[in-house]
Amino acid sequence: MEELFGRAKLPGEGEKHFIFFSKSGFTKKFMQAASEKSNVKLITFKDMCS
């Protein structure tokens, strides 16, 4: 996740928001990291179907 944040940084740009999609779900480590960021949203296949 941190690598993606680093690649997305552009001079003069505002805050970026990231949405990650997963068909099989996310690891606990990834969910923990995402919960510490206000600009990250995790969406599972189950979320899309409900």
PDB file of C-alpha atoms in Angstrom, residues 3-46:
ATOM      1  CA  GLU A   3       4.420   1.867  -2.499  1.00  0.00           C
ATOM      2  CA  LEU A   4       1.185   2.872  -4.243  1.00  0.00           C
ATOM      3  CA  PHE A   5       0.930   6.011  -2.121  1.00  0.00           C
ATOM      4  CA  GLY A   6       4.485   6.951  -3.071  1.00  0.00           C
ATOM      5  CA  ARG A   7       3.804   6.463  -6.773  1.00  0.00           C
ATOM      6  CA  ALA A   8       0.646   8.563  -6.611  1.00  0.00           C
ATOM      7  CA  LYS A   9       2.324  11.674  -5.190  1.00  0.00           C
ATOM      8  CA  LEU A  10       2.476  14.547  -7.634  1.00  0.00           C
ATOM      9  CA  PRO A  11       3.738  18.041  -6.862  1.00  0.00           C
ATOM     10  CA  GLY A  12       0.951  20.550  -6.281  1.00  0.00           C
ATOM     11  CA  GLU A  13      -1.777  17.946  -6.099  1.00  0.00           C
ATOM     12  CA  GLY A  14      -4.253  17.654  -3.213  1.00  0.00           C
ATOM     13  CA  GLU A  15      -4.899  14.589  -1.102  1.00  0.00           C
ATOM     14  CA  LYS A  16      -5.432  11.373  -3.033  1.00  0.00           C
ATOM     15  CA  HIS A  17      -8.124   8.852  -2.192  1.00  0.00           C
ATOM     16  CA  PHE A  18      -7.655   5.150  -2.808  1.00  0.00           C
ATOM     17  CA  ILE A  19     -10.274   2.454  -3.262  1.00  0.00           C
ATOM     18  CA  PHE A  20      -9.110  -1.159  -3.244  1.00  0.00           C
ATOM     19  CA  PHE A  21     -11.354  -3.916  -4.561  1.00  0.00           C
ATOM     20  CA  SER A  22     -10.994  -7.605  -3.717  1.00  0.00           C
ATOM     21  CA  LYS A  23     -12.993 -10.621  -4.773  1.00  0.00           C
ATOM     22  CA  SER A  24     -11.538 -12.893  -2.098  1.00  0.00           C
ATOM     23  CA  GLY A  25     -11.139 -10.368   0.738  1.00  0.00           C
ATOM     24  CA  PHE A  26      -8.182  -8.604   2.343  1.00  0.00           C
ATOM     25  CA  THR A  27      -5.551  -9.834   4.776  1.00  0.00           C
ATOM     26  CA  LYS A  28      -5.790  -8.694   8.377  1.00  0.00           C
ATOM     27  CA  LYS A  29      -2.501  -6.824   7.945  1.00  0.00           C
ATOM     28  CA  PHE A  30      -3.832  -4.945   4.914  1.00  0.00           C
ATOM     29  CA  MET A  31      -7.114  -4.110   6.668  1.00  0.00           C
ATOM     30  CA  GLN A  32      -5.199  -2.820   9.697  1.00  0.00           C
ATOM     31  CA  ALA A  33      -2.997  -0.611   7.509  1.00  0.00           C
ATOM     32  CA  ALA A  34      -6.050   0.708   5.652  1.00  0.00           C
ATOM     33  CA  SER A  35      -7.889   1.489   8.886  1.00  0.00           C
ATOM     34  CA  GLU A  36      -5.054   3.820   9.872  1.00  0.00           C
ATOM     35  CA  LYS A  37      -5.558   5.924   6.728  1.00  0.00           C
ATOM     36  CA  SER A  38      -8.514   8.257   6.272  1.00  0.00           C
ATOM     37  CA  ASN A  39      -8.132   8.271   2.483  1.00  0.00           C
ATOM     38  CA  VAL A  40      -8.408   4.489   1.916  1.00  0.00           C
ATOM     39  CA  LYS A  41     -11.603   2.514   1.285  1.00  0.00           C
ATOM     40  CA  LEU A  42     -11.695  -1.284   1.011  1.00  0.00           C
ATOM     41  CA  ILE A  43     -14.492  -2.899  -0.968  1.00  0.00           C
ATOM     42  CA  THR A  44     -15.051  -6.642  -1.168  1.00  0.00           C
ATOM     43  CA  PHE A  45     -17.095  -8.590  -3.676  1.00  0.00           C
ATOM     44  CA  LYS A  46     -19.636  -9.151  -0.903  1.00  0.00           C
TER      45      LYS A  46
END
